[in-house]
Amino acid sequence: MSAEPSAVSISPRYSREVVEERDAHADLLADFRAGMLEPPRSLPPKYFYDARGSQLFDAICDTPEYYPTRLEADLLERHAEAILEASGARTLFELGSGTSRKTEYLLAALEARVSAPHYVANDVCGEILDEAGARLLQRFDQMRVDSLCGDYAAALTHLADVSGAQADGPRLFAFLGSSLGNFEDAEAAALLRRIRDTMNPEDRLLLGLDRVKPRPVLEAAYNDAAGVTAAFNLNLLSVLNTELGADFDPEGFEHRAPFVEDLSRIEMHLVSRRQQTVRVSEPEAVLEIAEGEVIRTEISRKFSLEAIDRLLTAAGLEHAAQWSAPEEWYSLFLLRPGAD
Ligand code: SAH
Ligand code: AVI
């Protein structure tokens, strides 16, 4: 969440720009007011990712239960060259890039194709952008890395504003990790439409999506035995305590992550262990939270092909190519903007 510039910004091959449309704190205030003052309570998942939340997500990716990262990494490792070949890209632009670890497969394939590769990374977490930037500059000695710190919408607006001046060749947009699955249908379609409207006709979008699979596999992935996902979920309360001057007691809540079959999604819940009163400074509020009451902190959709095609049609995107893990447990879709 930090917008402070860091040492890596002194490299001539690295820049970090804050691209918020509204400052991150104002966003959180508005979302807290909209979702948390009355039951049913919920918050959008982007607030998980302060520096600690980003580290915890990285640790989730290393748990034996969280299969999406491994399946997607395996697909990227095996098909990066084909993806770059099919896209013809000279620049990679990634939304919600996190550590960019899996992205390194794409970046290596990009570097093999072009002499001065350009990677534009976007994330709400400034710390993770700088860490990734420093690592990438070391590995790829001709690469330029520009980080856009802010949410997806702000990064896309920024890209649309500068694209005349800076668009170097066809671009590959990447939206990996099934992060699209953190949005309900209308928001997901609007975000995809936004991406499509930012693309030039020769640009391509690589979209990584988690697919429907047996409930035990899904529920284990979000309820890992070591409790890393629980710590990630509960860390949200620490973010609220710091950012809003609240006094949530993380011990007063329990992590749960059921698969809600009729909506085809995991829901991340914080369940109140007791009747409790939480005081918040900004916005000034007193929350009376009942025993057993649920705060919904995330949805994580598991997609059927029909659901994916409905979204793509609504967004004006067309299939160019597709790569899937065994049993279609995870898929990468290469998409092109359709005609208006
Ligand atoms: N793409 C990576 C990281 C996924 S975790 C992977 O596949 O492993 C989701 C990432 O998106 C986090 O790094 C988080 O900070 C970022 N993020 C979450 N919501 C966001 C938003 N609304 N705008 C921009 N980045 C966001
Ligand atoms: C980033 N996002 C797609 C992850 C997911 O699977 O929904 C975040 C996550 N939440 C719990 N575990 C992982």
Coordinates of C-alpha atoms in Angstrom, one line a residue, residues 139-289:
R139 CA 18.2 -11.1 -14.0
F140 CA 17.4 -9.2 -17.3
D141 CA 20.2 -6.8 -18.0
Q142 CA 18.6 -5.0 -21.0
M143 CA 15.1 -4.8 -19.6
R144 CA 13.3 -1.6 -18.6
V145 CA 10.8 -2.0 -15.8
D146 CA 8.1 0.6 -15.1
S147 CA 5.8 0.0 -12.1
L148 CA 2.4 1.6 -11.8
C149 CA 1.3 1.6 -8.2
G150 CA -2.5 1.8 -7.9
D151 CA -5.5 -0.3 -8.8
Y152 CA -6.3 -1.9 -12.1
A153 CA -8.6 0.9 -13.3
A154 CA -6.0 3.6 -12.5
A155 CA -3.3 1.6 -14.2
L156 CA -5.4 1.2 -17.3
T157 CA -6.3 4.9 -17.4
H158 CA -2.6 5.7 -17.1
L159 CA -1.8 3.3 -19.9
A160 CA -4.4 4.8 -22.2
D161 CA -3.1 8.3 -21.5
V162 CA 0.6 7.5 -22.3
S163 CA 0.1 4.9 -24.9
G164 CA 0.5 7.3 -27.8
A165 CA 3.9 8.3 -26.6
Q166 CA 5.1 5.0 -25.2
A167 CA 3.5 2.1 -26.9
D168 CA 6.5 0.1 -28.1
G169 CA 5.2 -2.5 -30.5
P170 CA 2.4 -4.9 -30.0
R171 CA 1.8 -5.4 -26.3
L172 CA 0.9 -8.5 -24.3
F173 CA -1.4 -7.6 -21.5
A174 CA -1.3 -10.2 -18.7
F175 CA -3.9 -10.8 -15.9
L176 CA -2.8 -13.9 -14.1
G177 CA -3.4 -15.9 -11.0
S178 CA -7.2 -16.0 -11.6
S179 CA -7.5 -12.5 -10.0
L180 CA -10.4 -11.9 -12.3
G181 CA -12.2 -14.5 -10.1
N182 CA -12.2 -12.0 -7.2
F183 CA -15.0 -10.1 -9.0
E184 CA -18.7 -10.7 -9.5
D185 CA -20.0 -11.0 -13.1
A186 CA -20.8 -7.3 -13.7
E187 CA -17.5 -6.0 -12.3
A188 CA -15.5 -8.7 -14.0
A189 CA -17.1 -7.9 -17.4
A190 CA -16.6 -4.2 -16.8
L191 CA -12.9 -4.7 -16.0
L192 CA -12.4 -6.9 -19.0
R193 CA -14.1 -4.4 -21.2
R194 CA -11.9 -1.7 -19.7
I195 CA -8.8 -3.8 -20.6
R196 CA -10.2 -4.4 -24.1
D197 CA -10.8 -0.7 -24.6
T198 CA -7.2 0.1 -23.6
M199 CA -5.8 -2.5 -26.1
N200 CA -4.8 -1.6 -29.7
P201 CA -6.0 -4.1 -32.3
E202 CA -2.6 -5.8 -32.5
D203 CA -2.4 -6.2 -28.6
R204 CA -3.3 -9.5 -26.9
L205 CA -4.5 -10.3 -23.4
L206 CA -3.2 -13.4 -21.5
L207 CA -5.9 -14.3 -18.9
G208 CA -5.2 -17.0 -16.3
L209 CA -8.4 -18.5 -14.8
D210 CA -9.0 -21.2 -12.2
R211 CA -11.5 -23.8 -13.2
V212 CA -14.2 -25.9 -11.5
K213 CA -12.9 -29.0 -9.8
P214 CA -13.9 -31.3 -6.9
R215 CA -14.8 -29.5 -3.7
P216 CA -12.2 -31.1 -1.4
V217 CA -9.4 -29.8 -3.7
L218 CA -10.9 -26.3 -3.7
E219 CA -11.5 -26.2 0.0
A220 CA -8.1 -27.5 0.9
A221 CA -6.5 -24.8 -1.2
Y222 CA -8.1 -22.0 0.9
N223 CA -7.8 -23.8 4.2
D224 CA -4.2 -24.9 4.2
A225 CA -3.0 -27.0 7.1
A226 CA -0.3 -24.6 8.1
G227 CA -2.8 -21.8 8.5
V228 CA -1.1 -19.4 6.1
T229 CA -4.4 -18.5 4.4
A230 CA -6.0 -17.9 7.8
A231 CA -3.2 -15.5 8.7
F232 CA -3.6 -13.8 5.3
N233 CA -7.4 -13.4 5.9
L234 CA -6.9 -12.2 9.5
N235 CA -4.2 -9.7 8.4
L236 CA -7.0 -7.7 6.9
L237 CA -8.1 -6.7 10.4
S238 CA -4.6 -5.4 11.2
V239 CA -4.8 -3.3 8.0
L240 CA -8.1 -1.9 9.2
N241 CA -6.7 -1.2 12.6
T242 CA -3.7 0.7 11.1
E243 CA -5.5 2.5 8.3
L244 CA -8.8 3.4 10.0
G245 CA -7.7 3.5 13.7
A246 CA -10.0 0.6 14.5
D247 CA -9.6 -1.9 17.4
F248 CA -10.5 -5.2 15.7
D249 CA -9.2 -8.1 17.8
P250 CA -7.9 -10.7 15.3
E251 CA -8.3 -13.4 18.1
G252 CA -12.0 -12.6 18.1
F253 CA -12.4 -13.9 14.5
E254 CA -12.0 -17.3 12.8
H255 CA -11.0 -17.9 9.2
R256 CA -13.4 -20.0 7.0
A257 CA -13.4 -20.6 3.3
P258 CA -16.3 -22.7 2.1
F259 CA -16.9 -23.6 -1.6
V260 CA -20.4 -22.2 -2.4
E261 CA -21.4 -24.6 -5.2
D262 CA -24.4 -22.8 -6.6
L263 CA -22.3 -19.6 -7.1
S264 CA -19.2 -21.7 -8.1
R265 CA -16.9 -19.8 -5.8
I266 CA -14.9 -20.0 -2.7
E267 CA -15.9 -17.3 -0.2
M268 CA -13.4 -16.1 2.3
H269 CA -15.0 -15.4 5.6
L270 CA -14.0 -13.9 9.0
V271 CA -16.5 -15.3 11.5
S272 CA -16.9 -13.6 14.8
R273 CA -16.2 -15.9 17.7
R274 CA -18.4 -13.9 20.1
Q275 CA -20.6 -10.9 20.4
Q276 CA -18.2 -8.0 20.2
T277 CA -18.0 -4.2 19.9
V278 CA -15.4 -2.7 17.5
R279 CA -14.6 1.0 17.6
V280 CA -13.4 2.8 14.5
S281 CA -11.9 6.3 14.4
E282 CA -12.3 7.1 10.7
P283 CA -15.1 6.9 9.7
E284 CA -16.2 7.3 13.4
A285 CA -18.3 4.3 14.1
V286 CA -19.1 1.6 16.6
L287 CA -19.8 -1.8 15.1
E288 CA -21.8 -4.4 17.1
I289 CA -20.8 -7.7 15.7

